[in-house]
Every structure is written in C-alpha cells, then in structure tokens.
mmCIF file of C-alpha atoms in Angstrom:
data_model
loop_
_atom_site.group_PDB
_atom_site.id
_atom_site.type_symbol
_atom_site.label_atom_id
_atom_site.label_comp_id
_atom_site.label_asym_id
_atom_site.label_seq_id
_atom_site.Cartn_x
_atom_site.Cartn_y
_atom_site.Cartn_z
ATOM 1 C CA UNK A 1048 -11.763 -17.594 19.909
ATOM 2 C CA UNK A 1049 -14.194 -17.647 17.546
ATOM 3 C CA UNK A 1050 -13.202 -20.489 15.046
ATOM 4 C CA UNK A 1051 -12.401 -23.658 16.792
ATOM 5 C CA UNK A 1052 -9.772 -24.441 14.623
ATOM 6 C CA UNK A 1053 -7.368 -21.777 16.011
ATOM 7 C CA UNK A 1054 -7.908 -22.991 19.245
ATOM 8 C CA UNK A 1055 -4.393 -25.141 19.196
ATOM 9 C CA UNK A 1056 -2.904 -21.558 18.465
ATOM 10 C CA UNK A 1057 -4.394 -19.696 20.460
ATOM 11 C CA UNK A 1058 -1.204 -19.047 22.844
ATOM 12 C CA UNK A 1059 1.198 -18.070 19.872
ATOM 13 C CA UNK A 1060 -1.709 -15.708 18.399
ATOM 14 C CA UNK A 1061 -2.186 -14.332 22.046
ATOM 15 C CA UNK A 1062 1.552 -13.594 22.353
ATOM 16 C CA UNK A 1063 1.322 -11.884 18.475
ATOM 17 C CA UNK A 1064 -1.304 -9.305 19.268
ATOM 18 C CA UNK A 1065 0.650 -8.604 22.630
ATOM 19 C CA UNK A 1066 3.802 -7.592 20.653
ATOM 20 C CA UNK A 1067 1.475 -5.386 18.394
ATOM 21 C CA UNK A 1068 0.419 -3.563 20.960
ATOM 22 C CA UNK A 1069 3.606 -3.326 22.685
ATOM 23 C CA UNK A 1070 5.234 -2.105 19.537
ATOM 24 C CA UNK A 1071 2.205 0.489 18.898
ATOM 25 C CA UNK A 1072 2.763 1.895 22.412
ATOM 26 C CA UNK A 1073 6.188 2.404 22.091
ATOM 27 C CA UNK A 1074 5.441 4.095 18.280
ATOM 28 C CA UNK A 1075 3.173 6.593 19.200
ATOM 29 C CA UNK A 1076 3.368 7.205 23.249
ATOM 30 C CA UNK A 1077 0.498 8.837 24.470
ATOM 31 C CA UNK A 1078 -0.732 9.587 20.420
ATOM 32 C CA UNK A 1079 -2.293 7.401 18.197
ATOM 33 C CA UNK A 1080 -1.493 5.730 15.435
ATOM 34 C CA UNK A 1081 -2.881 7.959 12.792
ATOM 35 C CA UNK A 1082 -0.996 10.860 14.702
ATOM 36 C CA UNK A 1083 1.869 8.977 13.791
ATOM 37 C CA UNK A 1084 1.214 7.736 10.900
ATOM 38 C CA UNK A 1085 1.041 11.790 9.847
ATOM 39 C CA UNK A 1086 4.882 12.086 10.944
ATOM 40 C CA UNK A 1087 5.770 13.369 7.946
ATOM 41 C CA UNK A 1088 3.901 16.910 7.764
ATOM 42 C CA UNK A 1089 6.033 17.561 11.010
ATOM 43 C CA UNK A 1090 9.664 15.580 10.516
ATOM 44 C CA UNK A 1091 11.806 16.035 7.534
ATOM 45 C CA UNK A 1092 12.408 18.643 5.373
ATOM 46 C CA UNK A 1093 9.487 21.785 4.786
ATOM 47 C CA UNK A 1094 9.541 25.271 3.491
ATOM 48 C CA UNK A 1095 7.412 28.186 4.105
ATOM 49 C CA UNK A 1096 7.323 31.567 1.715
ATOM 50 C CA UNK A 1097 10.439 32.736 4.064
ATOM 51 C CA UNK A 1098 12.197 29.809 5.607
ATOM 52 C CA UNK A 1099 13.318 26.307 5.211
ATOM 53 C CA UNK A 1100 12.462 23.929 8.593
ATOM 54 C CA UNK A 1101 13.729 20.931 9.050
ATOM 55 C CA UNK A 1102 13.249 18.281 12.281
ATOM 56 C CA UNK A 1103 14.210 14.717 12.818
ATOM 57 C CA UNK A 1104 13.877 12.382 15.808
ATOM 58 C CA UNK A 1105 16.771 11.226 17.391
ATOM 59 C CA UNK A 1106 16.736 10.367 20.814
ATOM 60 C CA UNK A 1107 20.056 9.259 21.318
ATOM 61 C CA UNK A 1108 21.932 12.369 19.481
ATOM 62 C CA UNK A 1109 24.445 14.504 21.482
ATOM 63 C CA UNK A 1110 24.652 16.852 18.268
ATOM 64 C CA UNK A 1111 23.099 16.778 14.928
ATOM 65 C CA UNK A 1112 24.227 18.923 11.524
ATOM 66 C CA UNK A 1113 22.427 19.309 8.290
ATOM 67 C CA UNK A 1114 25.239 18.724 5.670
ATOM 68 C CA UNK A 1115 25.388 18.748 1.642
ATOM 69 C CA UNK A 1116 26.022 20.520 -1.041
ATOM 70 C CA UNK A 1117 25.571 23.839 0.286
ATOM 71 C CA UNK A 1118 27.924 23.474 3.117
ATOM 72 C CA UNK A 1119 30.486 21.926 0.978
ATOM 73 C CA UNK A 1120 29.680 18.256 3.137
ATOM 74 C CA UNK A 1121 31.392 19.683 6.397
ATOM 75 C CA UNK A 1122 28.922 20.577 9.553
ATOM 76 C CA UNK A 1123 28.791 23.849 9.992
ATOM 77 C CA UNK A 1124 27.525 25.901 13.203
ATOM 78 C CA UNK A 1125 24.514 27.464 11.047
ATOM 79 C CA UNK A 1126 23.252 23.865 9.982
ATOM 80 C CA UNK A 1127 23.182 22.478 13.551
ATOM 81 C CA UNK A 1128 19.633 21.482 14.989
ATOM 82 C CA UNK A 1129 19.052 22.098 18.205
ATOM 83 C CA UNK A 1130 16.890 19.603 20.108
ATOM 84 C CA UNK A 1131 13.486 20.491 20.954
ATOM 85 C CA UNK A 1132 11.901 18.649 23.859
ATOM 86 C CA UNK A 1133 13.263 15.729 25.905
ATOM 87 C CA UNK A 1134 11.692 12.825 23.595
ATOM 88 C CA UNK A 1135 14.581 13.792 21.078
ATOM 89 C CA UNK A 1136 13.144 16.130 18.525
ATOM 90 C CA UNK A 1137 15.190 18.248 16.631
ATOM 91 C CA UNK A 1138 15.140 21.045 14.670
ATOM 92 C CA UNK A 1139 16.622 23.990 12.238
ATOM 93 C CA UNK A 1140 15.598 26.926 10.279
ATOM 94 C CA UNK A 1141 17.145 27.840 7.381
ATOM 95 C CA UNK A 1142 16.903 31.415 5.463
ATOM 96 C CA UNK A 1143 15.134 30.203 2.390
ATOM 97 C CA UNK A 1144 18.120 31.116 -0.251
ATOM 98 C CA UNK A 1145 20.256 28.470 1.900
ATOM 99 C CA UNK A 1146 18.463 25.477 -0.287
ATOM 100 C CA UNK A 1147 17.263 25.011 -3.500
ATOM 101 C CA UNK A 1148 15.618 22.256 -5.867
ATOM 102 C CA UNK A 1149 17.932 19.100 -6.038
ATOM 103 C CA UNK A 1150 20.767 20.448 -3.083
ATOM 104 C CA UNK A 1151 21.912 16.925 -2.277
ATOM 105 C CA UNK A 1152 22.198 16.430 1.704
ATOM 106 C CA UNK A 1153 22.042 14.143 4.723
ATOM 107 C CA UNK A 1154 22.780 14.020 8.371
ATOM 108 C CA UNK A 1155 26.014 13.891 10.813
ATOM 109 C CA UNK A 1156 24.875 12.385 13.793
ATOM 110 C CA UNK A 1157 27.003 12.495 16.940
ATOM 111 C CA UNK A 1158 26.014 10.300 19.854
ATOM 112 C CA UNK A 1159 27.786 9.012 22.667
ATOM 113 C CA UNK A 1160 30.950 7.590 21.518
ATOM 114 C CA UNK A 1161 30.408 7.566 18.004
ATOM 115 C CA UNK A 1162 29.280 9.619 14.784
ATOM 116 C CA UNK A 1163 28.287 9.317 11.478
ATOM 117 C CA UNK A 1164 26.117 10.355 8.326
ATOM 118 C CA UNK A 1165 22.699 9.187 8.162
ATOM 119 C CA UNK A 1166 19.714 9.733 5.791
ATOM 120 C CA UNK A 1167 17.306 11.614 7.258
ATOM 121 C CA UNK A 1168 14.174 9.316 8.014
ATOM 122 C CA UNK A 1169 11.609 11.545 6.638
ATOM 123 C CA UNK A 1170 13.328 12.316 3.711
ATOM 124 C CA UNK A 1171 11.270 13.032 0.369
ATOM 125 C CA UNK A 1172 13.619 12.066 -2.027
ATOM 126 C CA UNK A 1173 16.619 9.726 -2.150
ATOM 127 C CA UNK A 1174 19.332 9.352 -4.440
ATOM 128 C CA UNK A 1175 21.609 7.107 -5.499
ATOM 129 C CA UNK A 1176 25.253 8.722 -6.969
ATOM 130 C CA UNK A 1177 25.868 6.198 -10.253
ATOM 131 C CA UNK A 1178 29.804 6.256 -9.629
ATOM 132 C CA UNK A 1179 30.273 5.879 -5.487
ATOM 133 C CA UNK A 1180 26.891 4.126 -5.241
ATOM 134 C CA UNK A 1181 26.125 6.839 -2.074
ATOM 135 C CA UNK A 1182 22.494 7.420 -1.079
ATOM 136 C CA UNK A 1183 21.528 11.069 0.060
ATOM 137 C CA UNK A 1184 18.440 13.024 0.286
ATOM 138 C CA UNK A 1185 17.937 15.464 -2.313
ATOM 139 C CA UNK A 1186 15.151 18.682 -1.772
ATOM 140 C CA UNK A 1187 12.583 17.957 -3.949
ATOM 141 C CA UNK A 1188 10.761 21.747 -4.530
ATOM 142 C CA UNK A 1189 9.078 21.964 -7.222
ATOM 143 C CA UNK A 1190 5.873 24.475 -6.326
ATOM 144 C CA UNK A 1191 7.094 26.746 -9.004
ATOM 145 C CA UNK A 1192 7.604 24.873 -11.477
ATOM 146 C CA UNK A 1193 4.221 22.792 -10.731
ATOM 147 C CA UNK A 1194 2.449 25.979 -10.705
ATOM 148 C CA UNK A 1195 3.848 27.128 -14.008
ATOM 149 C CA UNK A 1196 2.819 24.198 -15.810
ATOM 150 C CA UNK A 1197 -0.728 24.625 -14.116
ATOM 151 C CA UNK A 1198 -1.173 28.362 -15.185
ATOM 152 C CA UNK A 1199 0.182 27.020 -18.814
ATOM 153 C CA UNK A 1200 -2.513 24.181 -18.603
ATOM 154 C CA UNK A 1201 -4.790 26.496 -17.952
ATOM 155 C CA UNK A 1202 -4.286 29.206 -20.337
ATOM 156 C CA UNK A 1203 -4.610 25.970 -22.634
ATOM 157 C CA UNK A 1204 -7.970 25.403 -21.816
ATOM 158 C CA UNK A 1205 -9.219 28.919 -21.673
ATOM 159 C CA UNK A 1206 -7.966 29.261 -25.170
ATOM 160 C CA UNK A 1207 -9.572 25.902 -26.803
#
C-alpha cells in the first residue's frame, strides 16, 4: 500500500477489490466491461424500417412472452421469444405494424415452478398507471415525430 495509514485496512480493502472483480467476471464473462456496459444497443426493445426486435436475458426462463396492449395482456404464440444461445438470450421479431408509440407492455416469465410478469430490464421507458399504481414499459418511438420537428426547425432557419 501506498499510504501507511491504510495499512490497518489493508485486509478488508484486499477482500473489497476481490469482490469487484469477482462481480465484474461474472457481469461480463469473457467481454469487458464497456461491452457490457453497451447492453442496451443489443437487449430491449429496437426497430428497424421493417421489423420490431426485441431480446432480454434470462437464464433461468423455461418460456418467455411479450404481453401488452396489443395482445390484449394474454401471451400469445406470436409474442413468444425463443432463446438464442445457451447463456439465456432471448429473442422476437415483430412485423413492424404489431407496435406503435406508447403500446404499454411487459414480460410473462415462466421458469421452473413458477411464473410471472416482469419489466423488461432494458426497457426505455417505464410507466406508472395513476389508479392501480402498475409499472410497465411503454415503446417510446418517436423518429417521426423528431424528424418532423427537425425538417420544421429547419425550414425555420432557411427562411430567417
């Protein structure tokens, strides 16, 4: 150590940085920490110009379904995610009319002897209903409307 006065701790600091790293080994695996740190351009909720993707990491799920408003809350065989690889990634594609700006959803998670609704951990957006007091994730889209207040701003400024 290089200050003498943390000497007497020296043991309890030692033991401190060995749960870091511990805890950063089981994070990331054989990544890094700014590869995970960058989870969330791969998990959660994305769209392209023809498709909605969505993945989420769940080890310990048997079965997982997208549910919410546009599958009237119940799990449905077109929402189900399939998992990916054996380190419990999972993942759906969605035709893109299937969601649209503000659909509330969440997860139904089914694992061994148990189920239940979870929000997703890379969600964008969560809100809170003001009557049941019921978090859920809500698609946040907004590329069209961003880009017609840019072309607006624009024509603005062209026009001054």
């Amino acid at each position: 150590m290089s200050d003498p006065w943390l000497n007497p701790f020296k043991d309890v600091i030692d033991r401190r940085i060995a749960k870091c790293l511990l805890k950063e080994k089981l994070l990331v695996g054989n990544g890094t920490l700014c590869d995970f740190a960058m989870g969330h351009y791969y998990y959660g909720l994305h769209s392209d110009k023809d498709s909605w993707v969505f993945r989420e990491w769940a080890p310990n799920a048997k079965n997982i379904f997208v549910i919410g408003v546009f599958t009237d809350w119940k799990e449905k065989e077109e929402f189900m995610m399939t998992r990916i690889n054996p380190m419990g990634d999972w993942e759906v594609s969605l035709p893109r009319e299937t969601l649209k700006h503000g659909d509330l959803y969440k997860l139904s998670i089914h694992w061994e002897g148990g189920s239940g609704e979870r929000i997703p951990s890379y969600a964008n957006r969560v809100v809170q209903d003001e009557k049941t007091k019921i978090f859920n994730a809500q698609v946040w889209h907004l590329k069209k409307t961003i880009n017609g207040a840019m072309n607006i701003l624009l024509l603005l400024l062209l026009h001054r």
